[in-house]
Short mmCIF file of C-alpha atoms in Angstrom, two decimals:
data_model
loop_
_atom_site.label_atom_id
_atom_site.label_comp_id
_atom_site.label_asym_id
_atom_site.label_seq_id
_atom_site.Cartn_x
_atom_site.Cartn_y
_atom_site.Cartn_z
CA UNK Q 212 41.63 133.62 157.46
CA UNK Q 213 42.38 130.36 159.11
CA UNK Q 214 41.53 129.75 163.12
CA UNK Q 215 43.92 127.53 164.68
CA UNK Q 216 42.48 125.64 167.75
CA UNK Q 217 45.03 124.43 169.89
CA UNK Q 218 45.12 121.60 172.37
CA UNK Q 219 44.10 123.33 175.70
CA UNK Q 220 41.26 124.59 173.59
CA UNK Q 221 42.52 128.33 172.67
CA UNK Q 222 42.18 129.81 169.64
CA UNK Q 223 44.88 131.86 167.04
CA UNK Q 224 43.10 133.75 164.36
CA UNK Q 225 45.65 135.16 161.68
CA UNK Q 226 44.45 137.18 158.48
CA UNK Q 227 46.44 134.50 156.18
CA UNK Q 228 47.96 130.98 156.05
CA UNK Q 229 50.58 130.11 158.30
CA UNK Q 230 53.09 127.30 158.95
CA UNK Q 231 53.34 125.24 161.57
CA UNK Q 232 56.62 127.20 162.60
CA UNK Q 233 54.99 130.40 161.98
CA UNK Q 234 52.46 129.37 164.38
CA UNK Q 235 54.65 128.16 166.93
CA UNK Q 236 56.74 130.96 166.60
CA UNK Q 237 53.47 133.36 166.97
CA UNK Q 238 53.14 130.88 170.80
CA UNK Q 239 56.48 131.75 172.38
CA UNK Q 240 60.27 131.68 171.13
CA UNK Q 241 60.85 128.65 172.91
CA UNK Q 242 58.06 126.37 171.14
CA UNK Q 243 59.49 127.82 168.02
CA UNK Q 244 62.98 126.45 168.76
CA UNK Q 245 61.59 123.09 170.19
CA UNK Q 246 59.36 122.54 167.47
CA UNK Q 247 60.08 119.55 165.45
CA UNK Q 248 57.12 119.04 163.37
CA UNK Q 249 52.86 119.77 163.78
CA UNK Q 250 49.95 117.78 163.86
CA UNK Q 251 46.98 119.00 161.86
CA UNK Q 252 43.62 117.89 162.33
CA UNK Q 253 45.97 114.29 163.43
CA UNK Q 254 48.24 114.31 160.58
CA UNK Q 255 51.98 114.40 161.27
CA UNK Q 256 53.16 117.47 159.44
CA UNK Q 257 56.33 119.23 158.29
CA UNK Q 258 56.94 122.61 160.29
CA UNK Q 259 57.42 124.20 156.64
CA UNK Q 260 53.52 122.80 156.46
CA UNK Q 261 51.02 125.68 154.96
CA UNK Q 262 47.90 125.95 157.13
CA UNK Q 263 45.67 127.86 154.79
CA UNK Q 264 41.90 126.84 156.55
CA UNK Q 265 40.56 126.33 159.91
CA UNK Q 266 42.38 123.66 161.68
CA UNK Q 267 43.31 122.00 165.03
CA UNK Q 268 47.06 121.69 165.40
CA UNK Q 269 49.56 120.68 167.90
CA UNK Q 270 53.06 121.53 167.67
CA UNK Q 271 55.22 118.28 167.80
CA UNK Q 272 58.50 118.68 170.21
CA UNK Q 273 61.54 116.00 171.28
CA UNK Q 274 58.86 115.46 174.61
CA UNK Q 275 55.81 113.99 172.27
CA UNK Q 276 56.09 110.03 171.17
CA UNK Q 277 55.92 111.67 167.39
CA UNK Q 278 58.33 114.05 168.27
CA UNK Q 279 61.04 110.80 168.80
CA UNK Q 280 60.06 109.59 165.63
CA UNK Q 281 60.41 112.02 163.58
CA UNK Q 282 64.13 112.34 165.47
CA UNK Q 283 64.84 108.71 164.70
CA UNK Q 284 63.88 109.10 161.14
CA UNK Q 285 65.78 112.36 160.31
CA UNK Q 286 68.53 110.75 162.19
CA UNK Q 287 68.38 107.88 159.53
CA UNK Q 288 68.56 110.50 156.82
CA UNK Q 289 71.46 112.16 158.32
CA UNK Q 290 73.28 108.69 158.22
CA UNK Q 291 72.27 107.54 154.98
CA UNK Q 292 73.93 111.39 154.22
CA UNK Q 293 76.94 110.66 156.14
CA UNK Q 294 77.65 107.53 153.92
CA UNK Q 295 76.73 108.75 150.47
CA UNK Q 296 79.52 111.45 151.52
CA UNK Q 297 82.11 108.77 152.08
CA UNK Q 298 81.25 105.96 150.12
CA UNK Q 299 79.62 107.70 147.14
CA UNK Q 300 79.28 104.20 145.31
CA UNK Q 301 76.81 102.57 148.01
CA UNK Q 302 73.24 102.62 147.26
CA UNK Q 303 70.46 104.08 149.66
CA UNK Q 304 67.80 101.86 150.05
CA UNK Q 305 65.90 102.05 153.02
CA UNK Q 306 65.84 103.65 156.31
CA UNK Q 307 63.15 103.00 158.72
CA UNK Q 308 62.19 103.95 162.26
CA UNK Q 309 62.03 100.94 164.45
CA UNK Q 310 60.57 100.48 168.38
CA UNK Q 311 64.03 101.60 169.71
CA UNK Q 312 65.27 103.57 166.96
CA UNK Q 313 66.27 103.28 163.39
CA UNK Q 314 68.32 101.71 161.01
CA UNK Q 315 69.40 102.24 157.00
CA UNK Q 316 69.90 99.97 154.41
CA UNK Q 317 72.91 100.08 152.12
CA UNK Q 318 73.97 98.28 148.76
CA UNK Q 319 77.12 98.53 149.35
CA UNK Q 320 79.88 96.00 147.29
CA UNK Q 321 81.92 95.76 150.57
CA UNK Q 322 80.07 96.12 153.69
CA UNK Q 323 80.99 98.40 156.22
CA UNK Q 324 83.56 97.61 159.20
CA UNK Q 325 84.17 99.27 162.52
CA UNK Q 326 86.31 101.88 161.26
CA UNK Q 327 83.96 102.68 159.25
CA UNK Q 328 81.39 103.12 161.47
CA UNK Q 329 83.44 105.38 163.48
CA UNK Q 330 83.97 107.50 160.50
CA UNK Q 331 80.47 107.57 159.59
CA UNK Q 332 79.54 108.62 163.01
CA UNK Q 333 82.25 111.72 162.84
CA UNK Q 334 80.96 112.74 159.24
CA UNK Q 335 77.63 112.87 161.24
CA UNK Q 336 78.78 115.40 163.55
CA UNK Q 337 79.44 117.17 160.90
CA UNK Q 338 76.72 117.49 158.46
CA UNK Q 339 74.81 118.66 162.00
CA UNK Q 340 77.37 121.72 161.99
CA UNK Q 341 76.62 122.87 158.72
CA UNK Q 342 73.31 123.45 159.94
CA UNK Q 343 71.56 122.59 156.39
CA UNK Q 344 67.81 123.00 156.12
CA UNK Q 345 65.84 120.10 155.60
CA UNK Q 346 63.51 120.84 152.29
CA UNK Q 347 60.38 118.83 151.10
CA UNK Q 348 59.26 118.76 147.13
CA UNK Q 349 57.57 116.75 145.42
CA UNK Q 350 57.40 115.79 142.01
CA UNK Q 351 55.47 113.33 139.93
CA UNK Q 352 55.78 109.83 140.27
CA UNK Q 353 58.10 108.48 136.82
CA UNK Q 354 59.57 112.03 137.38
CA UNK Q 355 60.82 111.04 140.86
CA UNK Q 356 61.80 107.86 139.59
CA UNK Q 357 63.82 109.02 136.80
CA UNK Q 358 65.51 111.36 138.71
CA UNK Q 359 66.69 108.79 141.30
CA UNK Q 360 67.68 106.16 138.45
CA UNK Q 361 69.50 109.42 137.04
CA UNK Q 362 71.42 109.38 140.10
CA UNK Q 363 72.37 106.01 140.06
CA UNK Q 364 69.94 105.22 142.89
CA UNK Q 365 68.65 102.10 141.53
CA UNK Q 366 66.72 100.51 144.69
CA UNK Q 367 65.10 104.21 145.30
CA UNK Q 368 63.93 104.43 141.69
CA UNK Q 369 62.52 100.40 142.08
CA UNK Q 370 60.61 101.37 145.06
CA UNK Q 371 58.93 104.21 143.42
CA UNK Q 372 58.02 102.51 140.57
CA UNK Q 373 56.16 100.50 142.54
CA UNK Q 374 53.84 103.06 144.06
CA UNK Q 375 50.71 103.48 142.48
CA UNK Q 376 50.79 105.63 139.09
CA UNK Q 377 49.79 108.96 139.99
CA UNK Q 378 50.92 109.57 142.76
CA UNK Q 379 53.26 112.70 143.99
CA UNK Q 380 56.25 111.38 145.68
CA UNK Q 381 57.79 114.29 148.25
CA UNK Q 382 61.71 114.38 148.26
CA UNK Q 383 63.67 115.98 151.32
CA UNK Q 384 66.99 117.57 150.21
CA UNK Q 385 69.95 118.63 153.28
CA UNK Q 386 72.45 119.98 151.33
CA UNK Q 387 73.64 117.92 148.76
CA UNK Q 388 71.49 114.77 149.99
CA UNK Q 389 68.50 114.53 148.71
CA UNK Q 390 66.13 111.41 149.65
CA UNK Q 391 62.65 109.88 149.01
CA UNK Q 392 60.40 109.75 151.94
CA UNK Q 393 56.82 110.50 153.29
CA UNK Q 394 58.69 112.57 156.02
CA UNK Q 395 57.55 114.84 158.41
CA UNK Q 396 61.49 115.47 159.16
CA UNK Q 397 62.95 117.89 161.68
CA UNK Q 398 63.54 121.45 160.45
CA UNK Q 399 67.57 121.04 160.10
CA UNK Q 400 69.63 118.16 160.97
CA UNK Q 401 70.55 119.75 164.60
CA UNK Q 402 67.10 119.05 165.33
CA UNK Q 403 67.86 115.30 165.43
CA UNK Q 404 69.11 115.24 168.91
CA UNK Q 405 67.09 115.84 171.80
CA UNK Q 406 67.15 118.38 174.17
CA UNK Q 407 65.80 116.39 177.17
#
């Protein structure tokens, strides 16, 4: 029976483990729409995250500093989805949150031009109107990395291999796309804009 204590210092009891969405949902409609991720007991969380013990959380929305990162970094995801769509043959590598925003890495045998850009900015758009959700799994380490080299994702499958044998790697799948990351990410790629 986990009690939530929330930032102004109220309490939630429920009779079994929520997620963060649950819980913001279980707040008010509007946090549950706004929410873009939790933090539990200061760790930056999914919304899909299971809270199955006592805990203090805070829900995570577009007007937190985490909330704008984990918009930058889904954003990158949605990108690095936009491309894989129209240039199947480029390689993800990766696609970091920086002070001002973001930016992905691409292998890519020709580089990209303007009109490109323009197109990748359209195919964007429209990934966000499908209105995928964004999944995390995880699977074991030379698992992960077979499954990426599998794929033909080379530099992904390099990059696990050099994480520490052992260790789970969590995968976030929109649609088709799937990528390696530590996420949190925003619940579905609409999320990725804000609403201020």
């Amino acid at each position: 029976m986990p009690v939530i204590t929330l930032p102004d210092g109220s309490r939630r009891e429920f009779p079994n483990p929520v997620t963060v969405a649950e819980l913001a949902a279980s707040i008010g409609a509007g946090l549950a729409r706004a929410a873009l991720a939790g933090r539990v007991d200061g760790r930056l969380v999914d919304t899909s995250y299971r809270i199955d013990a006592d805990a203090q959380v805070a829900i995570v929305t577009d007007r937190d500093p985490d909330g704008i990162e984990v918009i930058r970094h889904s954003t990158a995801h949605l990108l690095a989805q936009a491309v894989k769509e129209l240039f199947p043959e480029a390689q993800v590598t990766i696609g970091p949150v920086i002070e001002d925003g973001f930016y992905y890495d691409f292998a890519f045998k020709r580089g990209f031009g303007e009109d490109d850009l323009a197109r990748i900015e359209e195919r964007m758009r429209e990934i966000v109107k499908r209105d995928y959700r964004v999944e995390r799994t995880v699977m074991a380490r030379d698992a992960a990395a077979r499954f990426f080299r599998d794929m033909g994702e080379e530099y992904k499958a390099r990059i696990i291999e050099d994480i520490p044998q052992g260790e789970d790697i969590s995968l976030y799948r929109q649609g088709e796309f799937i990528d390696l990351c530590r996420g949190p990410h925003v619940p579905r790629p609409a999320n990725s804009r804000p609403s201020s």
